[in-house]
Coordinates of C-alpha atoms in Angstrom, one line a residue:
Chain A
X1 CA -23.0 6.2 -55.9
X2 CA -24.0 9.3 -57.1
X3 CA -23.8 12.4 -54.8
X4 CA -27.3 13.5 -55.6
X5 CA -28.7 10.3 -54.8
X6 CA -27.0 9.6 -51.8
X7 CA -28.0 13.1 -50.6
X8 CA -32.2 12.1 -51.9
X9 CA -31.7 9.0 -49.2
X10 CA -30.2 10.5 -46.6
X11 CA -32.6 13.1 -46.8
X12 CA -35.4 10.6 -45.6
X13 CA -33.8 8.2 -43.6
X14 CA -32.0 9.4 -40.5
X15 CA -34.8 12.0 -39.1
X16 CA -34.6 10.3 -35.3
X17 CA -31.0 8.8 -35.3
X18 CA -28.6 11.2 -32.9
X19 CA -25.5 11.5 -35.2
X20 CA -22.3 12.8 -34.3
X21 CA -20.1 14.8 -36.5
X22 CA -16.2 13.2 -36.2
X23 CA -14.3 16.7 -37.5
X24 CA -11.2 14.9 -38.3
X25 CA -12.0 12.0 -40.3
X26 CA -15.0 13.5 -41.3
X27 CA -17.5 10.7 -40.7
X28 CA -21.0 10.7 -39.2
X29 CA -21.5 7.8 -36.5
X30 CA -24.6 7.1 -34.6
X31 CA -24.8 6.8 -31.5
X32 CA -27.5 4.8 -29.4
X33 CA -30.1 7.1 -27.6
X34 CA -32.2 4.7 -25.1
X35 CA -31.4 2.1 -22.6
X36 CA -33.5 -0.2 -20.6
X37 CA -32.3 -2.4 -17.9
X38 CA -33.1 -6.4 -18.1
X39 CA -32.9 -9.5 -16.0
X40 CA -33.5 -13.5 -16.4
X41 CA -33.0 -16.7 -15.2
X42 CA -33.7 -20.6 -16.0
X43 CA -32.7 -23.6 -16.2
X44 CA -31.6 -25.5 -19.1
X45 CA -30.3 -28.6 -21.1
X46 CA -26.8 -27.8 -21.2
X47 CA -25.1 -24.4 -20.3
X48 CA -25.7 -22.9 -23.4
X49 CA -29.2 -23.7 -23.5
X50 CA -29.4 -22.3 -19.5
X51 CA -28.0 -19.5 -21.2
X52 CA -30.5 -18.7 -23.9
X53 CA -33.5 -19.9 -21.5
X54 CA -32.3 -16.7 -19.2
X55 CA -31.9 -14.4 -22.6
X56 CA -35.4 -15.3 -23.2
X57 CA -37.0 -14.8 -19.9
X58 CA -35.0 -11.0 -19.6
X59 CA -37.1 -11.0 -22.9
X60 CA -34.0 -10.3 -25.3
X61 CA -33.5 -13.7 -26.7
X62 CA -34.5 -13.4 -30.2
X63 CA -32.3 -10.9 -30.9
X64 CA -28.7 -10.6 -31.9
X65 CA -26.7 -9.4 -28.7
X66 CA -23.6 -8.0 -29.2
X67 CA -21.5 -7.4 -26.0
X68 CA -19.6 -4.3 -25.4
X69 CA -17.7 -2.2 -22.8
X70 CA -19.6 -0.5 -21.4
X71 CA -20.4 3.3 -21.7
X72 CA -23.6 5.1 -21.4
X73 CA -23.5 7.7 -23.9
X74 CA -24.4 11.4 -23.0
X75 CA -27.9 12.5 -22.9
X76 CA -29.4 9.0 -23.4
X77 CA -32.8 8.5 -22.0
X78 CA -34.1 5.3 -20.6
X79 CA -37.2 3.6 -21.8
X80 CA -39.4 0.7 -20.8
X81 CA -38.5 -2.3 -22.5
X82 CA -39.7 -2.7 -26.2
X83 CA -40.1 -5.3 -28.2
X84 CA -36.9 -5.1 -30.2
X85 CA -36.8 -6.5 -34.0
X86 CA -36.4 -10.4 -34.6
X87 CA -32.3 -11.1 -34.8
X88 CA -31.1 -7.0 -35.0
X89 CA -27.8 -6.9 -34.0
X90 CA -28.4 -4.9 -30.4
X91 CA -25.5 -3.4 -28.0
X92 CA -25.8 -4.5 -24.5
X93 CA -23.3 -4.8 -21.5
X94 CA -24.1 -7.6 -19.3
X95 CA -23.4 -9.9 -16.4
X96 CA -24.1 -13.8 -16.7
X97 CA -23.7 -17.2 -14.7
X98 CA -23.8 -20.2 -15.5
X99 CA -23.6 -23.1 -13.0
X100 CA -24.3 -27.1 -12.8
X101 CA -23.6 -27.0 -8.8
X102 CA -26.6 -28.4 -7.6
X103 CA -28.5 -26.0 -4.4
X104 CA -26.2 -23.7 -5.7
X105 CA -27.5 -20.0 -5.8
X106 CA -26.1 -17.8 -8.4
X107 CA -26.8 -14.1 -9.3
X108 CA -25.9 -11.8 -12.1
X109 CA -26.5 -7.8 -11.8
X110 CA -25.2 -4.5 -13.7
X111 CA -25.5 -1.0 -12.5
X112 CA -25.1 2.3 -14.1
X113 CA -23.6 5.4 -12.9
X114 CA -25.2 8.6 -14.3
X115 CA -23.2 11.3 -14.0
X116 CA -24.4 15.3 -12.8
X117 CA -23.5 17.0 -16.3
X118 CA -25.8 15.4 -18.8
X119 CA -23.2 15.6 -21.8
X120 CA -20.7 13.6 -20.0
X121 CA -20.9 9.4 -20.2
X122 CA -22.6 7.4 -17.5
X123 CA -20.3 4.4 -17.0
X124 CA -22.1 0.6 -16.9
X125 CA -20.1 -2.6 -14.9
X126 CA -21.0 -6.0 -14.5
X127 CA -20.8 -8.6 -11.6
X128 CA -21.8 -11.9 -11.4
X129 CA -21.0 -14.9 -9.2
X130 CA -21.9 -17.5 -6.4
X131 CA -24.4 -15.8 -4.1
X132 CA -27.4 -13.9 -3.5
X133 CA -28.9 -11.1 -5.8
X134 CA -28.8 -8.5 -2.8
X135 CA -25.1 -9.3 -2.5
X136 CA -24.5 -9.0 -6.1
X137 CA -26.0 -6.0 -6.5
X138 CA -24.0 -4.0 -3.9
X139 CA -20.7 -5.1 -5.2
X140 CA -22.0 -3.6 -9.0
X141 CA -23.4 -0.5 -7.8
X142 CA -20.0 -0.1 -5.9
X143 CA -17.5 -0.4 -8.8
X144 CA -19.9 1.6 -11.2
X145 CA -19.6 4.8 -8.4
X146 CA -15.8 3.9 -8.0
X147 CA -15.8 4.3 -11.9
X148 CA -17.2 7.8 -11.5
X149 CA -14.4 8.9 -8.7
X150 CA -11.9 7.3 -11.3
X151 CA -13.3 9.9 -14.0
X152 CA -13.5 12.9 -11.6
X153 CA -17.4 12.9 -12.7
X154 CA -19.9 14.1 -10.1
X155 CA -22.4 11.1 -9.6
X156 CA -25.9 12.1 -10.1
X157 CA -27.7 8.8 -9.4
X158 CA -26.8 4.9 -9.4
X159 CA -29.6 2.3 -11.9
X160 CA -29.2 -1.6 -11.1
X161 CA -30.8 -4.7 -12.1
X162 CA -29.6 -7.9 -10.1
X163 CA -31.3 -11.3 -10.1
X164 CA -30.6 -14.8 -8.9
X165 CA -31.1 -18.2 -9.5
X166 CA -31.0 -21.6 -7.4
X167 CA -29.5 -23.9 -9.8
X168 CA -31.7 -27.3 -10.1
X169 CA -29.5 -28.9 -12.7
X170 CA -28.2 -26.7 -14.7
X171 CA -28.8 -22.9 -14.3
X172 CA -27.9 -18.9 -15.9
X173 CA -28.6 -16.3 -14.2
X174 CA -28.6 -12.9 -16.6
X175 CA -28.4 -9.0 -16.0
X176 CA -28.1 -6.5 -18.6
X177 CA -28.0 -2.9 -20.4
X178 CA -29.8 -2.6 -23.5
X179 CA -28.7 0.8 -25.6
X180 CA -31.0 0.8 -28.5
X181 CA -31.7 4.5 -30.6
Chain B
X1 CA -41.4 8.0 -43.0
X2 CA -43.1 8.9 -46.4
X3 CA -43.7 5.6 -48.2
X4 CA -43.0 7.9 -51.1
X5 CA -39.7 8.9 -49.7
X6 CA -38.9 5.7 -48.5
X7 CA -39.6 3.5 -51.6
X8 CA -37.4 6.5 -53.7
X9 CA -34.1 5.8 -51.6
X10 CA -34.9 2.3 -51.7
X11 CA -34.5 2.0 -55.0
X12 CA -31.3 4.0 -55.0
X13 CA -29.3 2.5 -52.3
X14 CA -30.0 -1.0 -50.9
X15 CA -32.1 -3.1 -53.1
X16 CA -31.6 -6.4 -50.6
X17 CA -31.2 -4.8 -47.3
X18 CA -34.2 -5.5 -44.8
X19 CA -35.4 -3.0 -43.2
X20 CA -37.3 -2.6 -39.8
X21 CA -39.0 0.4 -38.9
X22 CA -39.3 0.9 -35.1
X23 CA -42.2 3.1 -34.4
X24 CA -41.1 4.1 -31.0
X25 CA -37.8 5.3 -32.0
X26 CA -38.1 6.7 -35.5
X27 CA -35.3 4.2 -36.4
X28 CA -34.7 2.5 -39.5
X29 CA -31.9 -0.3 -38.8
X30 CA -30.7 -3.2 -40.9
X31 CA -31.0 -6.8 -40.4
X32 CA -28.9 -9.3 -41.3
X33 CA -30.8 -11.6 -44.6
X34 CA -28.8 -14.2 -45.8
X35 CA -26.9 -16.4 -43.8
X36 CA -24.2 -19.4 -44.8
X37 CA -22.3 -22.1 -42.6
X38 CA -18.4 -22.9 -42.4
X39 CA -16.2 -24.6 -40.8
X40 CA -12.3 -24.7 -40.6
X41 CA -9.3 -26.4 -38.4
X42 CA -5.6 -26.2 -38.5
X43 CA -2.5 -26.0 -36.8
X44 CA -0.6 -22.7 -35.3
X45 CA 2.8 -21.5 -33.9
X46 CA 0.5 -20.2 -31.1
X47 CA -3.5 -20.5 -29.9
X48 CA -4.2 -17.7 -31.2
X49 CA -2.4 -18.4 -34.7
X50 CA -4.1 -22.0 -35.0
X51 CA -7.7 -20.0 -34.8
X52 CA -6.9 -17.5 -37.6
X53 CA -5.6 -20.3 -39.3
X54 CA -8.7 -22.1 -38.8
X55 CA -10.3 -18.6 -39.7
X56 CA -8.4 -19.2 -43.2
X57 CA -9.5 -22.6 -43.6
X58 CA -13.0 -21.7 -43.1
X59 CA -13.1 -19.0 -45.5
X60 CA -13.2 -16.2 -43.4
X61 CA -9.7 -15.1 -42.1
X62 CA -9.6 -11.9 -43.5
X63 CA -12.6 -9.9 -42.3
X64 CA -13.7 -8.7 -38.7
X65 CA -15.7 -11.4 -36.5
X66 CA -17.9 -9.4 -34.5
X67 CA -19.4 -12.4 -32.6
X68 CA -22.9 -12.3 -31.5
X69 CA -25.4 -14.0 -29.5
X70 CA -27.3 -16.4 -32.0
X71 CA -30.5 -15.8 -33.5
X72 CA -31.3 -16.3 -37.4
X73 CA -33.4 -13.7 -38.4
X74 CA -36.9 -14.2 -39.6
X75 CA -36.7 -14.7 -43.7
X76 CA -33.2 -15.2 -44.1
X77 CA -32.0 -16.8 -47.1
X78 CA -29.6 -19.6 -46.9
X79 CA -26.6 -18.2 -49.6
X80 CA -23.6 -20.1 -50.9
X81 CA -20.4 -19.1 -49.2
X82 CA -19.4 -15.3 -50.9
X83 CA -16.5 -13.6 -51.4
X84 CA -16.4 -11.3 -48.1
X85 CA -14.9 -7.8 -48.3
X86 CA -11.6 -7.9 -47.0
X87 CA -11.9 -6.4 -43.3
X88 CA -15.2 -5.3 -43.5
X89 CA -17.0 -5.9 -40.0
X90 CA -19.1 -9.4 -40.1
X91 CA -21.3 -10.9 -37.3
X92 CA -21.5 -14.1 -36.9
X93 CA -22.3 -17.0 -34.4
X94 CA -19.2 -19.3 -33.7
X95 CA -18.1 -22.4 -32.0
X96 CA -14.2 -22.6 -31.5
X97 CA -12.0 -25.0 -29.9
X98 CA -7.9 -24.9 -29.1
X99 CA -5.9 -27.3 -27.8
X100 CA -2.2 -28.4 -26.9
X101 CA -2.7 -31.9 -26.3
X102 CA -0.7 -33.8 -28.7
X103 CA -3.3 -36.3 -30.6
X104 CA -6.3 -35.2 -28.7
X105 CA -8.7 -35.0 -31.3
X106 CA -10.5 -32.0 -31.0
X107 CA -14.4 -30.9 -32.5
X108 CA -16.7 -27.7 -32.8
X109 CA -19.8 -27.2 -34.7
X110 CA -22.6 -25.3 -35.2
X111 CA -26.4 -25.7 -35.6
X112 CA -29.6 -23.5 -36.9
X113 CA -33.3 -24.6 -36.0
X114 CA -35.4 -23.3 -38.4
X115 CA -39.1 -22.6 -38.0
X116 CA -42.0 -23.6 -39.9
X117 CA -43.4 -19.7 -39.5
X118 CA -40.8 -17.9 -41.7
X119 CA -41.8 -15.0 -39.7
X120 CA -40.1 -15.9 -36.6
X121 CA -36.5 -16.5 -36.3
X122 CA -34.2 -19.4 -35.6
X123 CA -31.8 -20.3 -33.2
X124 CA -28.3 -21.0 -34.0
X125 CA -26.2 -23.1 -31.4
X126 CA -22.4 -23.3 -30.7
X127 CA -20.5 -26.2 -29.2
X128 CA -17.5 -27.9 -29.0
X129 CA -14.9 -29.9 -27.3
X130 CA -12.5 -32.7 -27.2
X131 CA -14.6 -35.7 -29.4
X132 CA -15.4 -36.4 -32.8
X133 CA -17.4 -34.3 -34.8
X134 CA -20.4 -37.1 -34.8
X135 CA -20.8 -36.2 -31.4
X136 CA -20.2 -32.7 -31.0
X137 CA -22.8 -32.5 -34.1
X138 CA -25.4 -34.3 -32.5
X139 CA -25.6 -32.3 -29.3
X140 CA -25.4 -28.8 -30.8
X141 CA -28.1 -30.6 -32.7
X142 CA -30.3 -31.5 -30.3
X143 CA -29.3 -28.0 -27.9
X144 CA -30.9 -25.8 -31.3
X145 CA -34.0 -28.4 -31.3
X146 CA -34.3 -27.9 -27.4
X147 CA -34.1 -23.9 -28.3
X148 CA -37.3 -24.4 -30.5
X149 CA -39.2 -26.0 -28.1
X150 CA -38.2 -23.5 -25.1
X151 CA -39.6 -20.6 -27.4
X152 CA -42.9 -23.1 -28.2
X153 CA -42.1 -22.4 -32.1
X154 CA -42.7 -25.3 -34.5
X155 CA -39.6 -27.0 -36.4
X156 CA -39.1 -27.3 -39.4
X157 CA -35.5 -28.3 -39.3
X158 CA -32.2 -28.4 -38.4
X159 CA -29.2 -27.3 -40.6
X160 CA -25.8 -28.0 -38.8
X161 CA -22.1 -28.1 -39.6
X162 CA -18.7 -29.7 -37.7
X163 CA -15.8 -30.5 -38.2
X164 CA -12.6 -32.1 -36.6
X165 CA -9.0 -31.8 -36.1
X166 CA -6.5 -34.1 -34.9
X167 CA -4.0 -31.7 -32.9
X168 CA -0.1 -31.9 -33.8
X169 CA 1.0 -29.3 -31.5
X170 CA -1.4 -26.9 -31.1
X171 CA -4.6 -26.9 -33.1
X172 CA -8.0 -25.9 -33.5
X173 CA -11.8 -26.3 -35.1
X174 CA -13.9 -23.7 -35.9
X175 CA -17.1 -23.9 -36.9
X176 CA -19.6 -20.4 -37.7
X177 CA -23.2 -19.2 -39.0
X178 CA -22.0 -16.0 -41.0
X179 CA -24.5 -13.2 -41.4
X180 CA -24.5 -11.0 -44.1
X181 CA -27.5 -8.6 -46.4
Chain C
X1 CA -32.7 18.8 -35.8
X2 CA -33.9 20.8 -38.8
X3 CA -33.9 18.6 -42.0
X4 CA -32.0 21.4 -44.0
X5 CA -29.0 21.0 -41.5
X6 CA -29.3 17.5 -41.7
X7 CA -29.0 17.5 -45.6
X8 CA -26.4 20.1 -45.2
X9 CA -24.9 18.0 -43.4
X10 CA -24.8 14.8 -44.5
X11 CA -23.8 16.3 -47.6
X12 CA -20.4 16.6 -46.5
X13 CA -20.2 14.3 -44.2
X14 CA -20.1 11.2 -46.2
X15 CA -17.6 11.5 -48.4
X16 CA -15.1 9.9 -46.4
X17 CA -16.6 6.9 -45.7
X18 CA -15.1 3.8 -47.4
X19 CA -17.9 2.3 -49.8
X20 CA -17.8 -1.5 -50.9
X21 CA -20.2 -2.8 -53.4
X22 CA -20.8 -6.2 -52.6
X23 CA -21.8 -7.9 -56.3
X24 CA -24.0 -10.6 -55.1
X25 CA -26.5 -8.9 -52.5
X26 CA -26.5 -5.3 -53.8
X27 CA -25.5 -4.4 -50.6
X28 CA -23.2 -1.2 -49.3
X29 CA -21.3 -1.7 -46.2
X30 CA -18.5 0.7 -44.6
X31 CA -15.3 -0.9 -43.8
X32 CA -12.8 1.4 -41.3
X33 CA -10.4 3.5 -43.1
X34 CA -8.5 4.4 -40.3
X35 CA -6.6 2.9 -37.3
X36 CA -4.2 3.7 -34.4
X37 CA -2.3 2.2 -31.4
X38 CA -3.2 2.4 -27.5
X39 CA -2.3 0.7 -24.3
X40 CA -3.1 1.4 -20.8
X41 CA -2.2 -0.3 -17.9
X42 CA -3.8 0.8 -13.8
X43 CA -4.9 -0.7 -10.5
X44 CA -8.8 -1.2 -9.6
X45 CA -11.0 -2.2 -7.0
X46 CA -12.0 -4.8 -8.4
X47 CA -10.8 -6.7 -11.8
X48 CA -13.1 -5.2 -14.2
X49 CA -12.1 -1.5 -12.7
X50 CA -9.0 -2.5 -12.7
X51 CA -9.6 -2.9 -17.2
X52 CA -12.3 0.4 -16.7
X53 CA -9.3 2.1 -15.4
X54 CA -6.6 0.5 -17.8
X55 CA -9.2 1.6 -21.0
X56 CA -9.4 4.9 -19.4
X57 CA -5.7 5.4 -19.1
X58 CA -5.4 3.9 -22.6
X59 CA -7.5 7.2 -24.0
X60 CA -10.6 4.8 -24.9
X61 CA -12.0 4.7 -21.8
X62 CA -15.4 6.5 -22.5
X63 CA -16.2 4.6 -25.9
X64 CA -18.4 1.3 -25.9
X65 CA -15.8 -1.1 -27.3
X66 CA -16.6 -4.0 -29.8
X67 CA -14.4 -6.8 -29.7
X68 CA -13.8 -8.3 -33.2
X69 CA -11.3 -10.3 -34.6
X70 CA -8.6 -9.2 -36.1
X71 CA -8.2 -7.7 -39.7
X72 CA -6.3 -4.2 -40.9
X73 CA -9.0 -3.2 -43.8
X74 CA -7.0 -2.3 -47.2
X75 CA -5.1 1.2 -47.7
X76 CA -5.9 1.8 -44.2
X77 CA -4.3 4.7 -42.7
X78 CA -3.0 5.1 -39.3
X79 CA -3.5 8.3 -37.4
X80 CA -2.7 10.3 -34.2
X81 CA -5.2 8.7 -31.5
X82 CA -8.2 10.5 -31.5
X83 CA -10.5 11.7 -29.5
X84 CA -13.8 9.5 -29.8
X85 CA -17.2 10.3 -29.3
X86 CA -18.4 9.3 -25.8
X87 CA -20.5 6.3 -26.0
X88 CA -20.0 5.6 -29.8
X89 CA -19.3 1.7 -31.0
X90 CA -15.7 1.5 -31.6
X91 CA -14.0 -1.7 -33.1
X92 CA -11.1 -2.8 -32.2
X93 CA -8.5 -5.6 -31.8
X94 CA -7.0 -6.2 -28.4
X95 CA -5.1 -7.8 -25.7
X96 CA -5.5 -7.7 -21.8
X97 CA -4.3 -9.2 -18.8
X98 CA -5.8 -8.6 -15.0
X99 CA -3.6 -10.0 -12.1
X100 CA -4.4 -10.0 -8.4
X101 CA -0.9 -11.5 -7.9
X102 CA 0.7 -9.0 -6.0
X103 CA 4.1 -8.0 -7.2
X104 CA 3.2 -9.5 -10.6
X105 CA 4.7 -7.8 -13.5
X106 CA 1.6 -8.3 -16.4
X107 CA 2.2 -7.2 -20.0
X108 CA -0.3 -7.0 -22.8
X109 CA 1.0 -6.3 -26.7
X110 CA -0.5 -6.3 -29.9
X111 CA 1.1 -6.2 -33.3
X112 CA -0.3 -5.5 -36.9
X113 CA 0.8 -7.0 -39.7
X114 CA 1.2 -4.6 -42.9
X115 CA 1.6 -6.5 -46.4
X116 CA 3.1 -5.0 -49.2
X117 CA 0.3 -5.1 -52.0
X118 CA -1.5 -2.3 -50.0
X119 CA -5.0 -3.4 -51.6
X120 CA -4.7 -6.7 -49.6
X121 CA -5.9 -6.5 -45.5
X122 CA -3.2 -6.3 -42.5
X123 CA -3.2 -9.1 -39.6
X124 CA -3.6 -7.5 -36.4
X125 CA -2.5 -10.3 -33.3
X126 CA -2.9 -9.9 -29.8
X127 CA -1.6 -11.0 -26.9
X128 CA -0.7 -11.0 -22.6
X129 CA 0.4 -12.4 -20.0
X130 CA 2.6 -12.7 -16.9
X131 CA 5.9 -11.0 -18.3
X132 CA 7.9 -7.9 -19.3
X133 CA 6.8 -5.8 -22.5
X134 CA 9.5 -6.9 -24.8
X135 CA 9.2 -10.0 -24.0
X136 CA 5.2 -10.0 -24.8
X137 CA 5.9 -7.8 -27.6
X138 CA 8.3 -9.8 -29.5
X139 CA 5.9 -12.6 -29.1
X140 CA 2.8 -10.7 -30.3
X141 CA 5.2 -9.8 -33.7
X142 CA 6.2 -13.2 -34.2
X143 CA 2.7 -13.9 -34.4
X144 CA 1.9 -11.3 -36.4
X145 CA 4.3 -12.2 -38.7
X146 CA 3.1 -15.7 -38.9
X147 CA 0.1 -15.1 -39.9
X148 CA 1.5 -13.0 -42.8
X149 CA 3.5 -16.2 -43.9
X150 CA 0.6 -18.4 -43.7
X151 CA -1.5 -15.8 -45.8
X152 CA 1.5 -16.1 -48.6
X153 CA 1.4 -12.4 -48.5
X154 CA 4.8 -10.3 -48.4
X155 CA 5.1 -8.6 -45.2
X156 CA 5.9 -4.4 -45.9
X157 CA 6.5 -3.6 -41.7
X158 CA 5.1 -4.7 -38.1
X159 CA 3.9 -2.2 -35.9
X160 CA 3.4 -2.9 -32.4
X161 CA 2.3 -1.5 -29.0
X162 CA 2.9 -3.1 -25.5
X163 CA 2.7 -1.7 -22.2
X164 CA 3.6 -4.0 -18.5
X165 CA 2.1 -3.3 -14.7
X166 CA 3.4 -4.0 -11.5
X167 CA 0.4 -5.4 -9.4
X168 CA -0.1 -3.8 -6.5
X169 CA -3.2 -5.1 -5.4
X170 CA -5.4 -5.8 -8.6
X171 CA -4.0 -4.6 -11.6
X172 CA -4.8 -4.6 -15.5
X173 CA -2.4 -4.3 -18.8
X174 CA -4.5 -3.1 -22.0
X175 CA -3.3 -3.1 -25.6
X176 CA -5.6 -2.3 -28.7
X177 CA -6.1 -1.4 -32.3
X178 CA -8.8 1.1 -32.8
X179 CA -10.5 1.1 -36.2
X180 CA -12.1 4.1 -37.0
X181 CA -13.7 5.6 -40.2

């Protein structure tokens, strides 16, 4: 590609994406800017099915979810939940279960840790299990703050989502942290 | 974003790449528009080596799986299998199966519900397990077809693949939906 | 941001990126040019700080990690390890192990595989488990190695990383490749 032309595209097309110059290699990366917290349950066919059925009531199942480890970047903002783009490949951390033990209740939560100096990381975990969302919950807001010690970061505040389930037949129960830019 | 602008770099850079504008971001991203199906099995010195020799079988061994949660997006094109750039970062949807049991025969497939409203987007479904690839085909089947009707979208139909392997030591079956623009 | 700086910008920032034409959808994607070794190994609280904490002694800790599977790109180079942006998507490779055996030495090792024809991709293999490091380490080469032979390409070298733990309470051994651009 010619250099002219790349610069001509470039000129119009990254206006609202937060890049990051990489001085050693170079590159430019972008880095998601917004994050919303989601939850669902359901029931379903098989486990799979449970699954999707949860994706779709935390109202991210048409997309395409790619699971990561699980940083908040610097400086990002959170949002209400949007209608994301039918199958975009989206980053999220999340916490899931899946269970076919009748009476059963199941939860799934994440919590983020937001640290005091706004250019540092926030740090997201996950928990899932047996048990009930209150439960859950603790337990994840607990190993995101004992994250934070781990870092020597000073803890401004701690988000969660945590949700549960009673499993009928077949049940999911579905927490996560959608980054999106 | 100008249409001006935007129809200029267009025309420069990525004739066949879809493109969403987000209006509450500013974002342009890319979504996946051509998908294809595959499936592979062999054996291995070790799991792991049996799946990237399955990888190989299918076609795929020598790029980046970046496994995703499993929608088709709306208007993609089914494509022959292509000639992937060697490492380059691919999503896909996957079913995968390993085993050490000698003569167990082992199956995993894949399957994509289409809807009639091009505009919407399909569901793609993984699964797999000891059994034949009849059967493991017919439940991921009928687990896409149960997707549809969860989302109340109208089918139009179902494309699947599976295969099977008979395991000598250690084996495995693999069976994907590969994304690609 | 201004648009002038962004231009500026841009125009230098993207030379470095790795272009690949792709014939048959007109598409350009950007495959990593770069790649380096890490391992980490710490106790947690739980199991997943005990991985937070293993990433974070590994140097990778602060980045939102991608698992794919498990390609060197072509004429890719390896460098001194890095440091990432916070929060930005990172691929890599990698092998972990979380024990809450006490007094359980854990080891997690992966290997790349380098061929000789430099335009053709590297293997990277990963993997862990109760054990000393050479022990996991020689295993995660053999595999490597294997994978080479199975390829019918002619192996150049194998590099390798591998790191052990001594559970204390709940502990974690962490080995990656980190593609990079």
């Amino acid at each position: 590609m010619a250099k002219k032309k790349a610069v001509a595209k470039k000129k119009t097309a990254v206006k609202a994406v937060k890049e990051v110059t990489f001085g050693q290699c170079g590159i430019t990366t972008t880095i998601p800017s917004k994050y919303y917290l989601v939850a669902g349950h359901d029931e379903g066919m098989t486990p799979l099915n449970a699954f999707d059925n949860a994706l779709v009531d935390a109202g991210i199942g048409n997309t395409n979810l790619m699971k990561m480890s699980s940083i908040l970047p610097p400086n990002c903002t959170q949002i209400k939940p949007v209608k994301l783009p039918l199958g975009a490949l989206i980053p999220v951390a999340y916490a899931s279960k899946v269970s076919t033990i009748v009476g059963e209740v199941i939860s799934a939560g994440v919590a983020i840790a937001i640290p005091q100096d706004p250019n540092l990381n926030g740090l997201i975990m996950e928990y899932s299990g047996a048990g009930h969302k209150e439960e859950i919950e603790k337990i994840v807001r607990s190993m995101a703050e004992e994250g934070m010690r781990k870092r020597g970061y000073k803890l401004k505040e701690i988000k969660s989502i945590a949700i549960q389930h009673k499993v009928d037949h077949t049940g999911a129960a579905y927490a996560a942290v959608v980054l999106w830019w």
